[in-house]
Amino acid sequence: MGSIFGGGPSTILKYVRQKSLRLIYANVKERILFDAVNGIDTITQVQKGAFSSRINNLAHGVHYSSSWTSEIVFGFEICRNKLGPDFEKYAFIDIGCGRGKVAIKWKQMLRKRRLEQNVYGMDYYDYLIEQAKYNYRKVIGKDGAFFCADATEFDYSILGGHVIVYLYHPFDETILRPVLAKLQNQSVIAIYNNPVHEDVLLSAGYKLVAEKRGFHPQAQTVVLERNPKNPQ
């Protein structure tokens, strides 16, 4: 909450002037409410200038900001309906997980529906990974599986042959292309929120399954799938 409301009345007034009422309402509903209900902080943004300069590929990443809750729900429901009884065969990973909101919300939805699935998060900034672990443990009640790793160097084969990948526009196409290449031998469903480089996935052989085109980039999500070139 601190990034929006922690600076007193002047900060609030400045924010209101800069944002439309519709966007303010969306941020309350989609971000602030999630944190308030769960007693955690996933909303506070982290600008790239605060990241460690030692991080490889930092120049190709973006600042940290949390996904809107409805976009996570949209992706979950599309995947569940698309995969049917095979849904639980898929591992789930949020690449660029930040403070862990997506993994937490995904696990909550699994529990509500009494479904089992391996849930993971990955980020290249160790501070955010520690925040994700803390938040996940506080909400879910047990340790989560989070990796501090460069997305271009991670061994995705350890996730198994079927993977649901969540991307909230974590990096540019310089990183996206090699990540997709490393996933080419797995059956992949990609949930891409704020799909800036959707064309890169389409050119890599992904097919559009569903789309949600909202009023704001954060309210736009596409779900795509691709069969493996060489199944594991």
PDB file of C-alpha atoms in Angstrom:
ATOM      1  CA  MET A   1       0.000   0.000   0.000  1.00  0.00           C
ATOM      2  CA  GLY A   2       2.880   2.332   0.690  1.00  0.00           C
ATOM      3  CA  SER A   3       3.647   3.152  -2.913  1.00  0.00           C
ATOM      4  CA  ILE A   4       0.308   4.937  -3.363  1.00  0.00           C
ATOM      5  CA  PHE A   5      -0.954   5.993   0.020  1.00  0.00           C
ATOM      6  CA  GLY A   6       2.148   6.185   2.188  1.00  0.00           C
ATOM      7  CA  GLY A   7       3.057   9.792   1.393  1.00  0.00           C
ATOM      8  CA  GLY A   8       0.174  11.617   3.045  1.00  0.00           C
ATOM      9  CA  PRO A   9      -2.568  13.841   1.552  1.00  0.00           C
ATOM     10  CA  SER A  10      -0.290  15.566  -0.955  1.00  0.00           C
ATOM     11  CA  THR A  11       0.785  12.219  -2.402  1.00  0.00           C
ATOM     12  CA  ILE A  12      -2.809  11.046  -2.644  1.00  0.00           C
ATOM     13  CA  LEU A  13      -3.880  14.283  -4.375  1.00  0.00           C
ATOM     14  CA  LYS A  14      -1.014  14.026  -6.853  1.00  0.00           C
ATOM     15  CA  TYR A  15      -1.933  10.423  -7.616  1.00  0.00           C
ATOM     16  CA  VAL A  16      -5.593  11.323  -8.162  1.00  0.00           C
ATOM     17  CA  ARG A  17      -4.617  14.113 -10.554  1.00  0.00           C
ATOM     18  CA  GLN A  18      -2.385  11.808 -12.574  1.00  0.00           C
ATOM     19  CA  LYS A  19      -4.730   8.830 -12.787  1.00  0.00           C
ATOM     20  CA  SER A  20      -8.266   8.430 -14.065  1.00  0.00           C
ATOM     21  CA  LEU A  21     -10.940   7.506 -11.531  1.00  0.00           C
ATOM     22  CA  ARG A  22     -11.431   4.247 -13.402  1.00  0.00           C
ATOM     23  CA  LEU A  23      -7.775   3.345 -12.977  1.00  0.00           C
ATOM     24  CA  ILE A  24      -7.794   4.348  -9.315  1.00  0.00           C
ATOM     25  CA  TYR A  25     -10.799   2.098  -8.706  1.00  0.00           C
ATOM     26  CA  ALA A  26      -9.096  -0.726 -10.599  1.00  0.00           C
ATOM     27  CA  ASN A  27      -5.950  -0.448  -8.484  1.00  0.00           C
ATOM     28  CA  VAL A  28      -8.008  -0.575  -5.292  1.00  0.00           C
ATOM     29  CA  LYS A  29      -9.984  -3.589  -6.487  1.00  0.00           C
ATOM     30  CA  GLU A  30      -7.177  -5.421  -8.264  1.00  0.00           C
ATOM     31  CA  ARG A  31      -4.171  -4.733  -6.041  1.00  0.00           C
ATOM     32  CA  ILE A  32      -4.873  -3.039  -2.732  1.00  0.00           C
ATOM     33  CA  LEU A  33      -7.762  -5.338  -1.791  1.00  0.00           C
ATOM     34  CA  PHE A  34      -5.662  -8.471  -2.315  1.00  0.00           C
ATOM     35  CA  ASP A  35      -2.968  -7.206   0.025  1.00  0.00           C
ATOM     36  CA  ALA A  36      -5.457  -5.960   2.622  1.00  0.00           C
ATOM     37  CA  VAL A  37      -7.320  -9.273   2.755  1.00  0.00           C
ATOM     38  CA  ASN A  38      -4.127 -11.331   2.982  1.00  0.00           C
ATOM     39  CA  GLY A  39      -2.137  -8.999   5.240  1.00  0.00           C
ATOM     40  CA  ILE A  40       0.866  -8.752   2.924  1.00  0.00           C
ATOM     41  CA  ASP A  41       2.546  -6.259   0.606  1.00  0.00           C
ATOM     42  CA  THR A  42       2.749  -7.134  -3.067  1.00  0.00           C
ATOM     43  CA  ILE A  43       1.671  -3.745  -4.418  1.00  0.00           C
ATOM     44  CA  THR A  44       4.746  -1.662  -3.607  1.00  0.00           C
ATOM     45  CA  GLN A  45       6.632  -1.168  -6.845  1.00  0.00           C
ATOM     46  CA  VAL A  46      10.397  -1.562  -7.144  1.00  0.00           C
ATOM     47  CA  GLN A  47      12.010   0.550  -9.842  1.00  0.00           C
ATOM     48  CA  LYS A  48      14.958  -0.852 -11.767  1.00  0.00           C
ATOM     49  CA  GLY A  49      17.284   1.683 -10.187  1.00  0.00           C
ATOM     50  CA  ALA A  50      16.810  -0.096  -6.857  1.00  0.00           C
ATOM     51  CA  PHE A  51      17.814  -3.486  -8.263  1.00  0.00           C
ATOM     52  CA  SER A  52      21.311  -4.826  -7.734  1.00  0.00           C
ATOM     53  CA  SER A  53      23.637  -3.759 -10.541  1.00  0.00           C
ATOM     54  CA  ARG A  54      25.176  -7.233 -10.429  1.00  0.00           C
ATOM     55  CA  ILE A  55      22.085  -8.821 -11.984  1.00  0.00           C
ATOM     56  CA  ASN A  56      22.711 -10.255 -15.426  1.00  0.00           C
ATOM     57  CA  ASN A  57      20.278  -9.037 -18.081  1.00  0.00           C
ATOM     58  CA  LEU A  58      18.947  -6.256 -15.848  1.00  0.00           C
ATOM     59  CA  ALA A  59      18.911  -3.959 -18.877  1.00  0.00           C
ATOM     60  CA  HIS A  60      16.336  -6.206 -20.535  1.00  0.00           C
ATOM     61  CA  GLY A  61      13.997  -6.480 -17.545  1.00  0.00           C
ATOM     62  CA  VAL A  62      11.283  -4.132 -16.314  1.00  0.00           C
ATOM     63  CA  HIS A  63      10.468  -2.639 -12.917  1.00  0.00           C
ATOM     64  CA  TYR A  64       8.465  -4.726 -10.445  1.00  0.00           C
ATOM     65  CA  SER A  65       4.712  -4.232 -10.323  1.00  0.00           C
ATOM     66  CA  SER A  66       2.010  -6.718  -9.329  1.00  0.00           C
ATOM     67  CA  SER A  67      -0.520  -8.267 -11.713  1.00  0.00           C
ATOM     68  CA  TRP A  68      -4.165  -7.407 -11.346  1.00  0.00           C
ATOM     69  CA  THR A  69      -6.078 -10.153  -9.563  1.00  0.00           C
ATOM     70  CA  SER A  70      -8.699 -10.541 -12.298  1.00  0.00           C
ATOM     71  CA  GLU A  71      -5.995 -11.256 -14.881  1.00  0.00           C
ATOM     72  CA  ILE A  72      -4.666 -14.130 -12.779  1.00  0.00           C
ATOM     73  CA  VAL A  73      -8.184 -15.497 -12.352  1.00  0.00           C
ATOM     74  CA  PHE A  74      -8.815 -15.203 -16.101  1.00  0.00           C
ATOM     75  CA  GLY A  75      -5.686 -17.187 -16.904  1.00  0.00           C
ATOM     76  CA  PHE A  76      -6.508 -19.843 -14.317  1.00  0.00           C
ATOM     77  CA  GLU A  77     -10.040 -20.412 -15.583  1.00  0.00           C
ATOM     78  CA  ILE A  78      -8.980 -20.527 -19.228  1.00  0.00           C
ATOM     79  CA  CYS A  79      -6.283 -23.103 -18.454  1.00  0.00           C
ATOM     80  CA  ARG A  80      -8.578 -25.201 -16.320  1.00  0.00           C
ATOM     81  CA  ASN A  81     -11.322 -25.255 -18.960  1.00  0.00           C
ATOM     82  CA  LYS A  82      -8.863 -25.835 -21.799  1.00  0.00           C
ATOM     83  CA  LEU A  83      -6.981 -28.682 -20.132  1.00  0.00           C
ATOM     84  CA  GLY A  84      -9.868 -30.349 -18.328  1.00  0.00           C
ATOM     85  CA  PRO A  85      -8.740 -33.523 -16.533  1.00  0.00           C
ATOM     86  CA  ASP A  86      -5.144 -32.895 -17.645  1.00  0.00           C
ATOM     87  CA  PHE A  87      -4.928 -29.604 -15.730  1.00  0.00           C
ATOM     88  CA  GLU A  88      -3.233 -31.173 -12.704  1.00  0.00           C
ATOM     89  CA  LYS A  89      -0.538 -32.725 -14.908  1.00  0.00           C
ATOM     90  CA  TYR A  90       0.850 -29.262 -15.567  1.00  0.00           C
ATOM     91  CA  ALA A  91       3.340 -27.475 -13.365  1.00  0.00           C
ATOM     92  CA  PHE A  92       2.784 -23.732 -12.955  1.00  0.00           C
ATOM     93  CA  ILE A  93       5.560 -21.130 -12.920  1.00  0.00           C
ATOM     94  CA  ASP A  94       5.422 -17.349 -12.730  1.00  0.00           C
ATOM     95  CA  ILE A  95       8.530 -16.039 -14.492  1.00  0.00           C
ATOM     96  CA  GLY A  96       9.336 -12.664 -12.965  1.00  0.00           C
ATOM     97  CA  CYS A  97       7.341 -13.464  -9.835  1.00  0.00           C
ATOM     98  CA  GLY A  98       8.350 -10.400  -7.826  1.00  0.00           C
ATOM     99  CA  ARG A  99       6.737 -10.464  -4.384  1.00  0.00           C
ATOM    100  CA  GLY A 100       4.827 -13.666  -5.134  1.00  0.00           C
ATOM    101  CA  LYS A 101       1.250 -12.510  -5.710  1.00  0.00           C
ATOM    102  CA  VAL A 102       0.556 -14.710  -8.734  1.00  0.00           C
ATOM    103  CA  ALA A 103       1.855 -17.887  -7.077  1.00  0.00           C
ATOM    104  CA  ILE A 104      -0.160 -17.117  -3.943  1.00  0.00           C
ATOM    105  CA  LYS A 105      -3.388 -16.422  -5.819  1.00  0.00           C
ATOM    106  CA  TRP A 106      -2.901 -19.485  -8.017  1.00  0.00           C
ATOM    107  CA  LYS A 107      -2.421 -21.703  -4.968  1.00  0.00           C
ATOM    108  CA  GLN A 108      -5.506 -20.189  -3.323  1.00  0.00           C
ATOM    109  CA  MET A 109      -7.603 -21.034  -6.383  1.00  0.00           C
ATOM    110  CA  LEU A 110      -6.229 -24.572  -6.446  1.00  0.00           C
ATOM    111  CA  ARG A 111      -7.128 -25.068  -2.792  1.00  0.00           C
ATOM    112  CA  LYS A 112     -10.620 -23.671  -3.258  1.00  0.00           C
ATOM    113  CA  ARG A 113     -11.262 -26.220  -6.005  1.00  0.00           C
ATOM    114  CA  ARG A 114      -9.394 -29.046  -4.238  1.00  0.00           C
ATOM    115  CA  LEU A 115      -6.900 -29.352  -7.062  1.00  0.00           C
ATOM    116  CA  GLU A 116      -3.225 -30.305  -6.835  1.00  0.00           C
ATOM    117  CA  GLN A 117      -0.518 -28.732  -8.952  1.00  0.00           C
ATOM    118  CA  ASN A 118       3.143 -27.859  -8.474  1.00  0.00           C
ATOM    119  CA  VAL A 119       3.437 -24.066  -8.194  1.00  0.00           C
ATOM    120  CA  TYR A 120       6.700 -22.162  -8.680  1.00  0.00           C
ATOM    121  CA  GLY A 121       7.961 -18.616  -8.920  1.00  0.00           C
ATOM    122  CA  MET A 122      11.167 -17.256 -10.425  1.00  0.00           C
ATOM    123  CA  ASP A 123      12.873 -13.869 -10.311  1.00  0.00           C
ATOM    124  CA  TYR A 124      16.409 -12.605 -10.845  1.00  0.00           C
ATOM    125  CA  TYR A 125      16.377 -10.258  -7.840  1.00  0.00           C
ATOM    126  CA  ASP A 126      17.100 -12.040  -4.553  1.00  0.00           C
ATOM    127  CA  TYR A 127      15.351  -9.365  -2.467  1.00  0.00           C
ATOM    128  CA  LEU A 128      12.064  -9.962  -4.270  1.00  0.00           C
ATOM    129  CA  ILE A 129      12.458 -13.724  -3.944  1.00  0.00           C
ATOM    130  CA  GLU A 130      12.810 -13.372  -0.179  1.00  0.00           C
ATOM    131  CA  GLN A 131       9.691 -11.188  -0.137  1.00  0.00           C
ATOM    132  CA  ALA A 132       7.830 -13.799  -2.192  1.00  0.00           C
ATOM    133  CA  LYS A 133       8.842 -16.584   0.185  1.00  0.00           C
ATOM    134  CA  TYR A 134       7.716 -14.548   3.191  1.00  0.00           C
ATOM    135  CA  ASN A 135       4.371 -13.611   1.650  1.00  0.00           C
ATOM    136  CA  TYR A 136       3.653 -17.137   0.443  1.00  0.00           C
ATOM    137  CA  ARG A 137       4.432 -18.666   3.823  1.00  0.00           C
ATOM    138  CA  LYS A 138       2.252 -16.113   5.607  1.00  0.00           C
ATOM    139  CA  VAL A 139      -0.774 -16.649   3.357  1.00  0.00           C
ATOM    140  CA  ILE A 140      -0.513 -20.315   2.391  1.00  0.00           C
ATOM    141  CA  GLY A 141       0.978 -21.554   5.661  1.00  0.00           C
ATOM    142  CA  LYS A 142       3.909 -23.440   4.202  1.00  0.00           C
ATOM    143  CA  ASP A 143       7.063 -22.755   2.223  1.00  0.00           C
ATOM    144  CA  GLY A 144       6.707 -21.994  -1.461  1.00  0.00           C
ATOM    145  CA  ALA A 145       9.017 -23.060  -4.280  1.00  0.00           C
ATOM    146  CA  PHE A 146      10.789 -19.948  -5.519  1.00  0.00           C
ATOM    147  CA  PHE A 147      13.949 -19.778  -7.624  1.00  0.00           C
ATOM    148  CA  CYS A 148      16.376 -16.873  -7.801  1.00  0.00           C
ATOM    149  CA  ALA A 149      17.602 -17.340 -11.351  1.00  0.00           C
ATOM    150  CA  ASP A 150      18.149 -15.789 -14.755  1.00  0.00           C
ATOM    151  CA  ALA A 151      15.251 -16.871 -16.975  1.00  0.00           C
ATOM    152  CA  THR A 152      17.618 -17.545 -19.885  1.00  0.00           C
ATOM    153  CA  GLU A 153      19.741 -19.942 -17.815  1.00  0.00           C
ATOM    154  CA  PHE A 154      17.076 -21.810 -15.840  1.00  0.00           C
ATOM    155  CA  ASP A 155      16.610 -25.535 -16.508  1.00  0.00           C
ATOM    156  CA  TYR A 156      12.890 -25.726 -17.246  1.00  0.00           C
ATOM    157  CA  SER A 157      13.051 -29.492 -17.729  1.00  0.00           C
ATOM    158  CA  ILE A 158      12.912 -29.927 -13.943  1.00  0.00           C
ATOM    159  CA  LEU A 159       9.291 -28.736 -14.115  1.00  0.00           C
ATOM    160  CA  GLY A 160       8.271 -31.752 -16.172  1.00  0.00           C
ATOM    161  CA  GLY A 161       6.873 -32.097 -19.672  1.00  0.00           C
ATOM    162  CA  HIS A 162       3.763 -29.973 -19.176  1.00  0.00           C
ATOM    163  CA  VAL A 163       4.063 -26.371 -18.008  1.00  0.00           C
ATOM    164  CA  ILE A 164       1.809 -23.358 -17.526  1.00  0.00           C
ATOM    165  CA  VAL A 165       3.957 -20.224 -17.758  1.00  0.00           C
ATOM    166  CA  TYR A 166       2.750 -16.887 -16.385  1.00  0.00           C
ATOM    167  CA  LEU A 167       4.347 -13.732 -17.750  1.00  0.00           C
ATOM    168  CA  TYR A 168       3.431 -10.246 -16.588  1.00  0.00           C
ATOM    169  CA  HIS A 169       5.623  -8.549 -19.225  1.00  0.00           C
ATOM    170  CA  PRO A 170       8.775  -9.280 -17.180  1.00  0.00           C
ATOM    171  CA  PHE A 171      11.340  -8.580 -19.903  1.00  0.00           C
ATOM    172  CA  ASP A 172      11.901  -7.647 -23.530  1.00  0.00           C
ATOM    173  CA  GLU A 173      12.187  -9.922 -26.553  1.00  0.00           C
ATOM    174  CA  THR A 174      15.957 -10.295 -26.069  1.00  0.00           C
ATOM    175  CA  ILE A 175      15.155 -12.462 -23.047  1.00  0.00           C
ATOM    176  CA  LEU A 176      11.797 -13.807 -24.200  1.00  0.00           C
ATOM    177  CA  ARG A 177      13.158 -15.531 -27.309  1.00  0.00           C
ATOM    178  CA  PRO A 178      15.765 -17.713 -25.529  1.00  0.00           C
ATOM    179  CA  VAL A 179      13.267 -18.516 -22.767  1.00  0.00           C
ATOM    180  CA  LEU A 180      10.794 -19.819 -25.353  1.00  0.00           C
ATOM    181  CA  ALA A 181      13.599 -21.791 -26.991  1.00  0.00           C
ATOM    182  CA  LYS A 182      14.403 -23.494 -23.685  1.00  0.00           C
ATOM    183  CA  LEU A 183      10.733 -24.492 -23.367  1.00  0.00           C
ATOM    184  CA  GLN A 184      10.437 -25.919 -26.879  1.00  0.00           C
ATOM    185  CA  ASN A 185      10.443 -29.579 -25.799  1.00  0.00           C
ATOM    186  CA  GLN A 186       7.589 -29.145 -23.327  1.00  0.00           C
ATOM    187  CA  SER A 187       3.848 -28.728 -23.757  1.00  0.00           C
ATOM    188  CA  VAL A 188       3.321 -25.105 -22.758  1.00  0.00           C
ATOM    189  CA  ILE A 189       0.354 -22.906 -21.974  1.00  0.00           C
ATOM    190  CA  ALA A 190       1.487 -19.286 -21.717  1.00  0.00           C
ATOM    191  CA  ILE A 191      -0.553 -16.697 -19.822  1.00  0.00           C
ATOM    192  CA  TYR A 192       0.803 -13.339 -20.958  1.00  0.00           C
ATOM    193  CA  ASN A 193      -0.423 -10.265 -19.066  1.00  0.00           C
ATOM    194  CA  ASN A 194       0.313  -6.914 -20.746  1.00  0.00           C
ATOM    195  CA  PRO A 195       1.417  -8.844 -23.852  1.00  0.00           C
ATOM    196  CA  VAL A 196       3.856  -6.331 -25.322  1.00  0.00           C
ATOM    197  CA  HIS A 197       5.729  -8.997 -27.280  1.00  0.00           C
ATOM    198  CA  GLU A 198       2.825 -11.287 -28.169  1.00  0.00           C
ATOM    199  CA  ASP A 199       4.176 -11.440 -31.724  1.00  0.00           C
ATOM    200  CA  VAL A 200       7.312 -13.189 -30.449  1.00  0.00           C
ATOM    201  CA  LEU A 201       5.236 -16.063 -29.080  1.00  0.00           C
ATOM    202  CA  LEU A 202       3.186 -16.286 -32.267  1.00  0.00           C
ATOM    203  CA  SER A 203       6.348 -16.413 -34.370  1.00  0.00           C
ATOM    204  CA  ALA A 204       7.635 -19.205 -32.098  1.00  0.00           C
ATOM    205  CA  GLY A 205       4.645 -21.371 -32.981  1.00  0.00           C
ATOM    206  CA  TYR A 206       2.258 -20.505 -30.166  1.00  0.00           C
ATOM    207  CA  LYS A 207      -1.459 -20.432 -30.998  1.00  0.00           C
ATOM    208  CA  LEU A 208      -3.933 -18.058 -29.405  1.00  0.00           C
ATOM    209  CA  VAL A 209      -6.395 -19.800 -27.087  1.00  0.00           C
ATOM    210  CA  ALA A 210      -8.135 -16.830 -25.474  1.00  0.00           C
ATOM    211  CA  GLU A 211      -7.720 -13.097 -25.057  1.00  0.00           C
ATOM    212  CA  LYS A 212      -8.917 -10.358 -22.724  1.00  0.00           C
ATOM    213  CA  ARG A 213      -8.457  -6.836 -24.063  1.00  0.00           C
ATOM    214  CA  GLY A 214      -9.263  -4.374 -21.293  1.00  0.00           C
ATOM    215  CA  PHE A 215      -9.109  -0.589 -21.036  1.00  0.00           C
ATOM    216  CA  HIS A 216      -5.543  -0.549 -19.713  1.00  0.00           C
ATOM    217  CA  PRO A 217      -2.383  -2.552 -20.582  1.00  0.00           C
ATOM    218  CA  GLN A 218      -2.580  -4.236 -17.170  1.00  0.00           C
ATOM    219  CA  ALA A 219      -6.113  -5.363 -18.068  1.00  0.00           C
ATOM    220  CA  GLN A 220      -4.983  -7.173 -21.206  1.00  0.00           C
ATOM    221  CA  THR A 221      -4.089 -10.854 -21.130  1.00  0.00           C
ATOM    222  CA  VAL A 222      -3.657 -13.494 -23.800  1.00  0.00           C
ATOM    223  CA  VAL A 223      -3.446 -17.243 -23.331  1.00  0.00           C
ATOM    224  CA  LEU A 224      -1.475 -19.199 -25.918  1.00  0.00           C
ATOM    225  CA  GLU A 225      -0.402 -22.815 -26.328  1.00  0.00           C
ATOM    226  CA  ARG A 226       2.325 -24.719 -28.119  1.00  0.00           C
ATOM    227  CA  ASN A 227       2.990 -28.424 -28.464  1.00  0.00           C
ATOM    228  CA  PRO A 228       6.560 -29.670 -27.944  1.00  0.00           C
ATOM    229  CA  LYS A 229       8.952 -30.196 -30.841  1.00  0.00           C
ATOM    230  CA  ASN A 230      10.564 -33.164 -29.101  1.00  0.00           C
ATOM    231  CA  PRO A 231       8.349 -34.352 -26.218  1.00  0.00           C
ATOM    232  CA  GLN A 232      10.151 -35.196 -22.990  1.00  0.00           C
TER     233      GLN A 232
END
